[in-house]
Amino acid sequence: SGGIAIQKKAVERQEQSGSAVILTTRVGVRIYETVPGEIIRSLRLTKFVVQKNERLPELTVVLGVRNEGNVSIDTTNNLNITGLFWHGRDQTIKRTSQALRGEELIINTAWPRPTIGRYRFQATVTYNDGQSTRTLSTPAVVIWIVPWLEVGIAFGVIVIVLAGWLWYYWHQRRRYSGQGWQSYTIRKGDDLVELAESRQADWRTVAKVNKLAAPYRLKTGSELLLPPVTAKTSNSKPKPPIKNKSS
């Protein structure tokens, strides 16, 4: 299809009358040309790319369609986005376009970048080939969206907390391991508090090292780990028994 527009040549100023109204006439003629032969409607997908740019707040999805027929073809294009872990952002973006004969149609779609997740992109192109409706599908493209700065900060915090917990666990285990302590045979009348104070130790620490539970009764003849005797502890005078007598 085409057309011819015809306009009368402008009249010279001196030939015009004194009227302020100037009329211009145009005639349009529509022309159709019939070309014999078969009409071919055929499309081919040429590209499908999901582009990430860390400096932009969006992703760019590029779809390429080449018209291999001999007439222009109207198309309906669907971009399907699926969150593989979080379906709250599932979306279908629909667009219509026209692929010109013998040319490649490039369709760019901007999609707001999510904060984090794993997403699947796939596009379909639907058109009529003159006999039926055909649909072309692209291969699926899966991408990860990872905020590396936030992940690095979180990982650093986890490492610091884990290191602190390991240090505390190691310190507590060493403190209550009884390493370097001496074995003592409990005699009748021994008291846990008295024995601990005689070695200048806290009775709770002695109980925890020996895995004693309340009411902390001592059994005559059993073994008890106590801090080693030093010159300082040997000269200390134990207090009289006050509780937790051995049985």
Coordinates of N, CA and C in Angstrom, one line a residue:
S1 N 0.8 -1.2 0.0 CA 0.0 0.0 0.0 C 0.9 1.2 0.0
G2 N 0.3 2.3 -0.5 CA 1.1 3.6 -0.5 C 0.1 4.7 -0.8
G3 N 0.7 5.9 -1.2 CA -0.2 7.0 -1.5 C 0.6 8.1 -2.2
I4 N -0.1 9.0 -2.9 CA 0.5 10.2 -3.5 C -0.3 11.4 -3.1
A5 N 0.4 12.4 -2.6 CA -0.2 13.7 -2.1 C 0.2 14.7 -3.2
I6 N -0.8 15.5 -3.6 CA -0.7 16.5 -4.6 C -1.1 17.9 -4.0
Q7 N -0.2 18.9 -4.2 CA -0.5 20.2 -3.6 C -0.2 21.2 -4.7
K8 N -1.1 22.2 -4.8 CA -0.9 23.3 -5.8 C 0.3 24.1 -5.5
K9 N 1.0 24.5 -6.5 CA 2.2 25.3 -6.2 C 1.8 26.7 -5.6
A10 N 2.6 27.1 -4.6 CA 2.3 28.4 -4.0 C 2.3 29.5 -5.0
V11 N 1.4 30.4 -4.8 CA 1.2 31.6 -5.7 C 2.2 32.7 -5.2
E12 N 2.8 33.4 -6.2 CA 3.7 34.5 -5.8 C 2.9 35.6 -5.1
R13 N 3.6 36.3 -4.2 CA 2.9 37.3 -3.4 C 2.3 38.4 -4.2
Q14 N 3.0 38.8 -5.3 CA 2.4 39.9 -6.0 C 1.2 39.5 -6.8
E15 N 1.0 38.2 -7.1 CA -0.1 37.7 -7.8 C -1.4 37.6 -6.9
Q16 N -1.1 37.6 -5.6 CA -2.3 37.4 -4.7 C -3.1 38.6 -4.6
S17 N -4.4 38.4 -4.3 CA -5.3 39.5 -4.1 C -5.1 40.1 -2.8
G18 N -5.7 41.2 -2.5 CA -5.6 41.8 -1.2 C -6.2 41.1 -0.1
S19 N -6.8 40.0 -0.3 CA -7.5 39.3 0.8 C -6.4 38.7 1.8
A20 N -6.8 38.6 3.1 CA -5.9 38.0 4.1 C -6.0 36.5 4.1
V21 N -7.0 36.0 3.4 CA -7.2 34.5 3.5 C -6.5 33.9 2.3
I22 N -5.7 32.9 2.6 CA -5.0 32.1 1.5 C -5.4 30.7 1.6
L23 N -5.9 30.2 0.5 CA -6.4 28.8 0.5 C -5.3 27.9 -0.2
T24 N -5.1 26.8 0.5 CA -4.1 25.8 -0.1 C -4.9 24.5 -0.2
T25 N -4.8 23.9 -1.4 CA -5.6 22.7 -1.7 C -4.6 21.5 -1.8
R26 N -4.9 20.4 -1.1 CA -4.1 19.2 -1.3 C -5.1 18.1 -1.7
V27 N -4.6 17.2 -2.5 CA -5.4 16.0 -2.9 C -4.6 14.8 -2.6
G28 N -5.2 13.9 -1.9 CA -4.5 12.6 -1.6 C -5.1 11.4 -2.3
V29 N -4.3 10.7 -2.9 CA -4.8 9.5 -3.6 C -4.1 8.2 -3.0
R30 N -4.9 7.3 -2.5 CA -4.4 6.1 -2.0 C -4.2 5.1 -3.1
I31 N -3.0 4.4 -3.1 CA -2.6 3.5 -4.1 C -2.4 2.1 -3.5
Y32 N -2.9 1.1 -4.1 CA -2.6 -0.3 -3.7 C -2.0 -1.0 -4.9
E33 N -0.9 -1.8 -4.5 CA -0.2 -2.6 -5.5 C -0.4 -4.0 -5.2
T34 N -0.9 -4.8 -6.1 CA -1.1 -6.3 -5.9 C 0.1 -7.0 -6.5
V35 N 0.8 -7.7 -5.6 CA 2.0 -8.5 -6.0 C 1.6 -10.0 -6.1
P36 N 1.7 -10.6 -7.2 CA 1.3 -12.1 -7.2 C 2.3 -12.9 -6.5
G37 N 1.9 -14.0 -5.9 CA 2.8 -14.9 -5.1 C 2.2 -15.3 -3.8
E38 N 2.9 -16.2 -3.1 CA 2.4 -16.7 -1.8 C 2.8 -15.8 -0.7
I39 N 1.9 -15.6 0.2 CA 2.2 -14.8 1.4 C 2.8 -15.7 2.5
I40 N 4.0 -15.4 2.9 CA 4.7 -16.2 3.9 C 4.9 -15.4 5.2
R41 N 4.3 -16.0 6.3 CA 4.5 -15.4 7.6 C 5.3 -16.3 8.5
S42 N 6.5 -15.9 8.8 CA 7.4 -16.8 9.6 C 8.3 -16.0 10.4
L43 N 8.4 -16.4 11.7 CA 9.2 -15.7 12.7 C 10.3 -16.7 13.3
R44 N 11.4 -16.1 13.7 CA 12.4 -16.9 14.3 C 13.0 -16.1 15.5
L45 N 13.2 -16.8 16.7 CA 13.8 -16.1 17.8 C 15.3 -16.1 17.6
T46 N 15.9 -14.9 17.8 CA 17.3 -14.8 17.6 C 18.1 -14.6 18.9
K47 N 17.5 -14.1 20.0 CA 18.2 -13.9 21.2 C 17.2 -13.8 22.4
F48 N 17.7 -14.1 23.6 CA 17.0 -13.9 24.8 C 18.0 -13.8 25.9
V49 N 18.2 -12.6 26.4 CA 19.2 -12.3 27.4 C 18.7 -11.5 28.6
V50 N 19.1 -11.8 29.8 CA 18.7 -11.1 31.0 C 20.0 -10.4 31.4
Q51 N 20.0 -9.0 31.3 CA 21.2 -8.3 31.6 C 21.1 -7.6 33.0
K52 N 22.2 -7.8 33.8 CA 22.3 -7.2 35.1 C 23.3 -6.1 35.1
N53 N 23.0 -5.0 35.7 CA 23.9 -3.9 35.8 C 23.8 -3.4 37.3
E54 N 24.9 -3.6 38.0 CA 24.8 -3.2 39.5 C 24.6 -1.8 39.7
R55 N 24.8 -0.9 38.7 CA 24.6 0.5 38.9 C 23.1 1.0 38.6
L56 N 22.3 0.0 38.1 CA 20.9 0.4 37.8 C 20.0 -0.4 38.7
P57 N 18.9 0.3 39.0 CA 17.9 -0.4 39.9 C 16.9 -1.3 39.2
E58 N 17.4 -1.8 38.0 CA 16.5 -2.7 37.3 C 17.3 -3.7 36.4
L59 N 16.6 -4.7 36.0 CA 17.1 -5.7 35.1 C 16.6 -5.4 33.7
T60 N 17.4 -5.7 32.7 CA 17.0 -5.5 31.3 C 16.9 -6.8 30.6
V61 N 15.7 -7.1 30.1 CA 15.5 -8.4 29.4 C 15.4 -8.1 27.9
V62 N 16.2 -8.7 27.1 CA 16.3 -8.4 25.7 C 15.8 -9.6 24.9
L63 N 14.8 -9.4 24.0 CA 14.3 -10.5 23.2 C 14.4 -10.1 21.7
G64 N 15.0 -11.0 20.9 CA 15.2 -10.7 19.5 C 14.3 -11.6 18.7
V65 N 13.6 -11.0 17.7 CA 12.7 -11.8 16.8 C 13.0 -11.3 15.4
R66 N 13.3 -12.3 14.5 CA 13.5 -12.0 13.1 C 12.3 -12.4 12.2
N67 N 11.9 -11.5 11.4 CA 10.8 -11.8 10.4 C 11.4 -12.4 9.1
E68 N 11.2 -13.7 8.9 CA 11.7 -14.4 7.8 C 10.7 -14.6 6.7
G69 N 9.5 -13.9 6.9 CA 8.5 -14.0 5.8 C 8.6 -12.8 4.9
N70 N 7.6 -12.6 4.1 CA 7.6 -11.6 3.1 C 6.6 -10.5 3.3
V71 N 5.9 -10.5 4.5 CA 5.0 -9.4 4.9 C 5.3 -9.1 6.4
S72 N 4.8 -7.9 6.8 CA 5.0 -7.6 8.3 C 4.0 -8.4 9.1
I73 N 4.4 -8.7 10.3 CA 3.6 -9.6 11.2 C 3.4 -9.0 12.5
D74 N 2.1 -9.0 13.0 CA 1.8 -8.5 14.3 C 2.1 -9.6 15.3
T75 N 2.7 -9.3 16.4 CA 3.0 -10.3 17.4 C 2.5 -9.9 18.8
T76 N 2.3 -10.9 19.6 CA 2.0 -10.7 21.1 C 3.1 -11.4 21.8
N77 N 3.8 -10.6 22.7 CA 4.9 -11.1 23.4 C 4.7 -11.1 24.9
N78 N 4.9 -12.2 25.5 CA 4.7 -12.4 27.0 C 6.1 -12.7 27.6
L79 N 6.4 -12.0 28.6 CA 7.6 -12.3 29.4 C 7.1 -12.8 30.8
N80 N 7.5 -14.0 31.1 CA 7.0 -14.7 32.3 C 8.2 -14.7 33.3
I81 N 8.0 -14.2 34.5 CA 9.0 -14.1 35.5 C 8.5 -14.9 36.8
T82 N 9.2 -15.8 37.2 CA 8.8 -16.7 38.3 C 9.9 -16.7 39.4
G83 N 9.5 -16.4 40.6 CA 10.4 -16.5 41.8 C 10.5 -18.0 42.2
L84 N 11.7 -18.6 42.2 CA 11.8 -20.0 42.5 C 11.7 -20.2 44.0
F85 N 12.0 -19.2 44.8 CA 11.9 -19.4 46.3 C 10.7 -18.5 46.9
W86 N 10.5 -17.4 46.2 CA 9.4 -16.5 46.7 C 8.5 -16.1 45.5
H87 N 7.3 -16.6 45.6 CA 6.4 -16.4 44.5 C 5.6 -15.1 44.5
G88 N 6.0 -14.2 45.5 CA 5.3 -13.0 45.6 C 5.6 -12.0 44.5
R89 N 6.7 -12.3 43.7 CA 7.0 -11.4 42.6 C 6.8 -12.1 41.3
D90 N 6.0 -13.1 41.2 CA 5.7 -13.7 39.9 C 4.9 -12.7 39.1
Q91 N 5.3 -12.6 37.8 CA 4.7 -11.6 37.0 C 4.8 -12.0 35.5
T92 N 3.8 -11.6 34.8 CA 3.7 -11.7 33.3 C 3.6 -10.4 32.7
I93 N 4.6 -10.0 31.8 CA 4.5 -8.7 31.2 C 4.1 -8.9 29.7
K94 N 3.0 -8.3 29.3 CA 2.5 -8.5 27.9 C 2.7 -7.3 27.1
R95 N 3.2 -7.5 25.8 CA 3.4 -6.4 24.9 C 3.0 -6.9 23.5
T96 N 2.5 -5.9 22.7 CA 2.3 -6.2 21.3 C 3.2 -5.4 20.4
S97 N 3.6 -5.9 19.3 CA 4.6 -5.2 18.4 C 4.4 -5.7 17.0
Q98 N 5.1 -5.1 16.1 CA 5.0 -5.6 14.7 C 6.5 -5.8 14.2
A99 N 6.7 -7.0 13.6 CA 7.9 -7.3 13.0 C 7.9 -7.1 11.5
L100 N 8.7 -6.1 11.1 CA 8.7 -5.8 9.7 C 9.4 -6.8 8.8
R101 N 9.0 -6.9 7.6 CA 9.5 -7.9 6.7 C 11.0 -7.8 6.5
G102 N 11.7 -8.9 6.7 CA 13.1 -9.0 6.5 C 14.0 -8.4 7.6
E103 N 13.4 -7.9 8.7 CA 14.1 -7.2 9.7 C 14.0 -7.9 11.1
E104 N 15.0 -7.6 12.0 CA 15.0 -8.2 13.3 C 14.3 -7.2 14.3
L105 N 13.4 -7.7 15.0 CA 12.7 -6.8 16.0 C 13.4 -7.1 17.4
I106 N 13.9 -6.0 18.0 CA 14.5 -6.1 19.4 C 13.5 -5.5 20.4
I107 N 13.1 -6.3 21.4 CA 12.2 -5.9 22.4 C 13.0 -5.8 23.7
N108 N 13.1 -4.6 24.3 CA 13.7 -4.4 25.6 C 12.7 -4.2 26.7
T109 N 12.8 -5.0 27.8 CA 11.9 -4.8 28.9 C 12.6 -4.6 30.2
A110 N 12.3 -3.5 30.9 CA 13.0 -3.2 32.2 C 12.1 -3.8 33.3
W111 N 12.8 -4.5 34.2 CA 12.1 -5.1 35.4 C 12.8 -4.6 36.6
P112 N 12.0 -4.0 37.6 CA 12.7 -3.6 38.9 C 13.5 -4.7 39.6
R113 N 14.7 -4.4 39.9 CA 15.5 -5.4 40.5 C 15.1 -5.7 41.9
P114 N 14.9 -7.0 42.3 CA 14.5 -7.4 43.6 C 15.7 -7.3 44.6
T115 N 15.5 -7.4 45.8 CA 16.6 -7.3 46.8 C 17.4 -8.6 46.8
I116 N 16.7 -9.7 46.8 CA 17.4 -11.0 46.8 C 16.5 -12.1 46.3
G117 N 17.0 -13.1 45.8 CA 16.2 -14.2 45.3 C 16.8 -14.9 44.1
R118 N 16.1 -16.0 43.6 CA 16.5 -16.7 42.4 C 15.2 -16.7 41.5
Y119 N 15.4 -16.2 40.3 CA 14.3 -16.0 39.4 C 14.5 -16.6 38.1
R120 N 13.4 -17.1 37.5 CA 13.4 -17.7 36.2 C 12.6 -16.9 35.2
F121 N 13.3 -16.6 34.0 CA 12.7 -15.8 33.0 C 12.5 -16.6 31.7
Q122 N 11.4 -16.4 31.1 CA 11.1 -17.1 29.8 C 10.1 -16.3 29.1
A123 N 10.3 -16.2 27.7 CA 9.4 -15.3 26.9 C 8.8 -16.2 25.8
T124 N 7.6 -15.8 25.4 CA 6.8 -16.4 24.3 C 6.4 -15.4 23.3
V125 N 6.4 -15.7 22.1 CA 6.0 -14.8 21.0 C 4.9 -15.6 20.2
T126 N 3.7 -14.9 20.1 CA 2.6 -15.5 19.5 C 2.2 -14.7 18.2
Y127 N 1.9 -15.4 17.1 CA 1.5 -14.7 15.9 C 0.7 -15.7 15.0
N128 N 0.0 -15.1 14.0 CA -0.8 -15.9 13.1 C 0.0 -16.1 11.8
D129 N 0.2 -17.3 11.4 CA 0.9 -17.6 10.2 C 0.0 -17.7 8.9
G130 N -1.2 -17.3 9.1 CA -2.1 -17.3 8.0 C -3.1 -18.5 8.0
Q131 N -2.7 -19.5 8.7 CA -3.5 -20.7 8.9 C -3.9 -21.0 10.3
S132 N -3.0 -20.7 11.2 CA -3.2 -21.0 12.6 C -2.4 -20.1 13.5
T133 N -2.6 -20.1 14.8 CA -1.8 -19.3 15.7 C -0.6 -20.1 16.2
R134 N 0.6 -19.5 16.1 CA 1.8 -20.2 16.4 C 2.4 -19.5 17.6
T135 N 3.1 -20.3 18.5 CA 3.7 -19.7 19.7 C 5.2 -20.2 19.7
L136 N 6.1 -19.2 19.8 CA 7.5 -19.6 20.0 C 7.9 -19.3 21.4
S137 N 8.7 -20.2 22.0 CA 9.1 -20.1 23.4 C 10.6 -20.0 23.4
T138 N 11.2 -19.2 24.3 CA 12.6 -19.1 24.5 C 13.0 -20.1 25.5
P139 N 14.3 -20.5 25.6 CA 14.8 -21.3 26.7 C 14.7 -20.4 28.0
A140 N 14.5 -21.1 29.1 CA 14.5 -20.4 30.4 C 15.8 -19.9 30.8
V141 N 15.9 -18.8 31.4 CA 17.1 -18.2 32.0 C 16.9 -18.0 33.5
V142 N 17.8 -18.6 34.3 CA 17.7 -18.5 35.7 C 18.8 -17.6 36.3
I143 N 18.5 -16.7 37.1 CA 19.6 -15.8 37.6 C 19.4 -15.7 39.1
W144 N 20.5 -15.4 39.8 CA 20.5 -15.2 41.3 C 20.7 -13.7 41.5
I145 N 19.9 -13.1 42.4 CA 20.1 -11.8 42.9 C 20.6 -11.8 44.3
V146 N 21.8 -11.4 44.5 CA 22.5 -11.5 45.8 C 23.0 -10.1 46.2
P147 N 22.6 -9.6 47.3 CA 23.2 -8.3 47.8 C 24.5 -8.6 48.5
W148 N 25.6 -8.7 47.8 CA 26.9 -9.1 48.3 C 27.4 -8.3 49.5
L149 N 27.1 -7.0 49.5 CA 27.6 -6.2 50.6 C 26.8 -6.6 51.9
E150 N 25.5 -6.7 51.9 CA 24.8 -7.1 53.0 C 25.1 -8.5 53.5
V151 N 25.3 -9.4 52.5 CA 25.7 -10.8 52.8 C 27.1 -10.8 53.5
G152 N 28.0 -10.0 53.0 CA 29.4 -9.9 53.7 C 29.3 -9.4 55.1
I153 N 28.5 -8.4 55.3 CA 28.3 -7.9 56.7 C 27.7 -8.9 57.6
A154 N 26.6 -9.6 57.1 CA 26.0 -10.7 57.9 C 27.0 -11.8 58.2
F155 N 27.8 -12.2 57.2 CA 28.7 -13.2 57.4 C 29.8 -12.8 58.5
G156 N 30.2 -11.6 58.4 CA 31.2 -11.1 59.4 C 30.7 -11.1 60.8
V157 N 29.4 -10.7 60.9 CA 28.8 -10.7 62.3 C 28.7 -12.2 62.8
I158 N 28.3 -13.1 61.9 CA 28.2 -14.5 62.3 C 29.5 -15.0 62.7
V159 N 30.6 -14.7 62.0 CA 31.9 -15.2 62.3 C 32.3 -14.6 63.7
I160 N 32.1 -13.3 63.9 CA 32.4 -12.8 65.2 C 31.7 -13.4 66.4
V161 N 30.4 -13.6 66.2 CA 29.6 -14.3 67.2 C 30.0 -15.7 67.5
L162 N 30.3 -16.4 66.4 CA 30.8 -17.8 66.5 C 32.1 -17.9 67.2
A163 N 33.0 -17.0 66.9 CA 34.3 -16.9 67.5 C 34.2 -16.6 69.0
G164 N 33.3 -15.7 69.3 CA 33.1 -15.4 70.8 C 32.6 -16.6 71.5
W165 N 31.6 -17.3 70.9 CA 31.0 -18.5 71.5 C 32.1 -19.6 71.7
L166 N 32.9 -19.8 70.7 CA 33.9 -20.8 70.8 C 35.0 -20.5 71.9
W167 N 35.3 -19.2 71.9 CA 36.2 -18.8 73.0 C 35.6 -19.0 74.4
Y168 N 34.4 -18.7 74.5 CA 33.7 -18.9 75.8 C 33.6 -20.3 76.2
Y169 N 33.2 -21.2 75.2 CA 33.1 -22.6 75.4 C 34.5 -23.2 75.8
W170 N 35.6 -22.8 75.1 CA 36.9 -23.3 75.4 C 37.3 -22.8 76.8
H171 N 37.0 -21.6 77.1 CA 37.4 -21.1 78.4 C 36.7 -21.8 79.5
Q172 N 35.4 -22.0 79.3 CA 34.6 -22.7 80.4 C 35.1 -24.2 80.5
R173 N 35.3 -24.8 79.4 CA 35.8 -26.2 79.4 C 37.1 -26.3 80.1
R174 N 38.0 -25.4 79.8 CA 39.3 -25.4 80.5 C 39.2 -25.1 82.0
R175 N 38.3 -24.2 82.3 CA 38.1 -23.8 83.7 C 37.6 -24.9 84.5
Y176 N 36.7 -25.7 83.9 CA 36.0 -26.8 84.7 C 36.5 -28.2 84.3
S177 N 37.7 -28.2 83.6 CA 38.2 -29.5 83.2 C 38.9 -30.3 84.4
G178 N 39.4 -29.5 85.4 CA 40.1 -30.1 86.5 C 41.5 -30.4 86.2
Q179 N 42.0 -29.8 85.1 CA 43.4 -30.1 84.6 C 44.4 -29.5 85.7
G180 N 45.3 -30.4 86.1 CA 46.3 -30.0 87.1 C 45.8 -30.1 88.6
W181 N 44.6 -30.5 88.7 CA 44.1 -30.7 90.1 C 44.5 -32.1 90.6
Q182 N 44.3 -32.3 91.9 CA 44.8 -33.5 92.6 C 43.6 -34.3 93.1
S183 N 43.8 -35.6 93.1 CA 42.7 -36.5 93.5 C 42.8 -36.6 95.1
Y184 N 41.6 -36.5 95.7 CA 41.5 -36.5 97.1 C 40.4 -37.6 97.5
T185 N 40.8 -38.4 98.4 CA 39.9 -39.5 98.9 C 39.0 -38.9 100.0
I186 N 37.7 -38.9 99.9 CA 36.8 -38.3 100.8 C 36.8 -39.1 102.1
R187 N 36.9 -38.4 103.2 CA 36.8 -39.1 104.5 C 35.5 -38.7 105.2
K188 N 35.2 -39.5 106.2 CA 34.0 -39.2 107.0 C 34.1 -37.8 107.6
G189 N 33.0 -37.1 107.5 CA 33.0 -35.7 108.1 C 33.4 -34.6 107.1
D190 N 33.9 -35.0 105.9 CA 34.4 -34.0 105.0 C 33.2 -33.2 104.5
D191 N 33.4 -31.9 104.2 CA 32.4 -31.0 103.7 C 32.9 -30.3 102.5
L192 N 32.0 -30.2 101.5 CA 32.4 -29.7 100.2 C 32.9 -28.2 100.3
V193 N 32.2 -27.4 101.0 CA 32.6 -26.0 101.2 C 33.9 -25.9 101.9
E194 N 34.0 -26.7 103.0 CA 35.3 -26.7 103.7 C 36.5 -27.1 102.9
L195 N 36.3 -28.2 102.1 CA 37.4 -28.7 101.3 C 37.8 -27.6 100.3
A196 N 36.8 -27.0 99.7 CA 37.1 -26.0 98.6 C 37.8 -24.8 99.2
E197 N 37.3 -24.3 100.4 CA 38.0 -23.2 101.0 C 39.4 -23.5 101.5
S198 N 39.6 -24.7 101.9 CA 41.0 -25.1 102.3 C 42.0 -25.0 101.2
R199 N 41.5 -25.1 99.9 CA 42.3 -25.0 98.7 C 42.1 -23.6 98.1
Q200 N 41.4 -22.7 98.8 CA 41.2 -21.4 98.3 C 40.5 -21.4 96.9
A201 N 39.5 -22.3 96.8 CA 38.7 -22.4 95.6 C 37.2 -22.2 95.9
D202 N 36.5 -21.8 94.9 CA 35.0 -21.6 95.1 C 34.4 -23.0 95.1
W203 N 33.5 -23.3 96.0 CA 32.9 -24.6 96.1 C 32.0 -24.9 94.9
R204 N 31.5 -23.9 94.3 CA 30.7 -24.2 93.1 C 31.5 -24.7 91.9
T205 N 32.8 -24.1 91.8 CA 33.7 -24.6 90.8 C 34.1 -26.0 91.1
V206 N 34.4 -26.3 92.3 CA 34.7 -27.7 92.7 C 33.6 -28.7 92.4
A207 N 32.4 -28.3 92.7 CA 31.2 -29.1 92.4 C 31.0 -29.3 90.9
K208 N 31.2 -28.3 90.1 CA 31.1 -28.4 88.7 C 32.2 -29.3 88.0
V209 N 33.4 -29.1 88.5 CA 34.5 -30.0 88.0 C 34.2 -31.4 88.3
N210 N 33.7 -31.7 89.5 CA 33.4 -33.1 89.8 C 32.0 -33.6 89.5
K211 N 31.3 -32.7 88.7 CA 30.0 -33.0 88.3 C 29.0 -33.5 89.4
L212 N 29.1 -32.7 90.5 CA 28.2 -32.9 91.6 C 26.9 -32.1 91.5
A213 N 25.8 -32.7 91.8 CA 24.5 -32.0 91.8 C 24.0 -31.8 93.2
A214 N 23.1 -30.9 93.3 CA 22.5 -30.6 94.6 C 21.8 -31.9 95.1
P215 N 21.9 -32.2 96.4 CA 22.4 -31.3 97.5 C 23.9 -31.5 97.8
Y216 N 24.7 -31.9 96.8 CA 26.2 -31.9 96.9 C 26.7 -32.8 98.1
R217 N 26.1 -33.9 98.3 CA 26.6 -34.8 99.3 C 27.8 -35.6 98.9
L218 N 28.8 -35.7 99.8 CA 30.0 -36.4 99.5 C 30.0 -37.9 100.1
K219 N 30.4 -38.8 99.3 CA 30.4 -40.2 99.7 C 31.8 -40.6 100.2
T220 N 31.8 -41.1 101.4 CA 33.1 -41.5 102.0 C 33.7 -42.6 101.2
G221 N 35.0 -42.3 100.9 CA 35.8 -43.3 100.1 C 35.9 -43.0 98.7
S222 N 35.0 -42.1 98.2 CA 35.1 -41.8 96.7 C 36.1 -40.7 96.5
E223 N 36.5 -40.6 95.2 CA 37.6 -39.7 94.8 C 37.0 -38.3 94.5
L224 N 37.7 -37.3 94.8 CA 37.3 -35.9 94.5 C 38.5 -35.1 94.0
L225 N 38.3 -34.4 92.9 CA 39.4 -33.6 92.4 C 39.4 -32.2 93.1
L226 N 40.5 -31.8 93.6 CA 40.7 -30.6 94.3 C 41.9 -29.8 93.7
P227 N 41.9 -28.5 93.8 CA 43.1 -27.8 93.4 C 44.4 -28.3 94.2
P228 N 45.5 -28.2 93.6 CA 46.7 -28.7 94.3 C 47.0 -27.9 95.5
V229 N 47.7 -28.5 96.5 CA 48.1 -27.9 97.7 C 49.3 -27.0 97.5
T230 N 49.3 -25.8 97.9 CA 50.4 -24.9 97.7 C 50.8 -24.4 99.1
A231 N 51.9 -23.6 99.2 CA 52.3 -23.1 100.4 C 51.3 -22.2 101.0
K232 N 50.6 -21.5 100.2 CA 49.5 -20.6 100.6 C 48.3 -21.3 101.2
T233 N 47.9 -22.4 100.5 CA 46.8 -23.1 100.9 C 47.1 -24.0 102.1
S234 N 48.3 -24.5 102.2 CA 48.7 -25.4 103.3 C 48.7 -24.6 104.7
N235 N 49.0 -23.3 104.6 CA 49.0 -22.5 105.8 C 47.6 -21.9 106.2
S236 N 46.7 -22.1 105.2 CA 45.3 -21.5 105.5 C 44.6 -22.5 106.4
K237 N 43.9 -21.9 107.3 CA 43.2 -22.7 108.3 C 41.7 -22.9 107.9
P238 N 41.3 -24.1 107.6 CA 39.9 -24.3 107.1 C 38.9 -23.9 108.1
K239 N 37.8 -23.5 107.6 CA 36.7 -23.1 108.5 C 36.0 -24.4 109.0
P240 N 35.3 -24.3 110.1 CA 34.6 -25.5 110.6 C 33.5 -25.9 109.7
P241 N 33.2 -27.2 109.6 CA 32.2 -27.6 108.7 C 30.8 -26.9 109.0
I242 N 30.1 -26.6 107.9 CA 28.9 -25.9 108.1 C 27.7 -26.7 107.4
K243 N 28.0 -27.4 106.4 CA 26.9 -28.2 105.7 C 27.5 -29.2 104.8
N244 N 26.6 -30.0 104.2 CA 27.0 -31.0 103.2 C 28.0 -32.0 103.7
K245 N 27.7 -32.5 104.8 CA 28.6 -33.6 105.4 C 28.6 -34.8 104.5
S246 N 29.8 -35.5 104.5 CA 29.9 -36.7 103.7 C 29.0 -37.8 104.4
S247 N 28.6 -38.7 103.6 CA 27.8 -39.8 104.2 C 28.6 -41.1 104.1

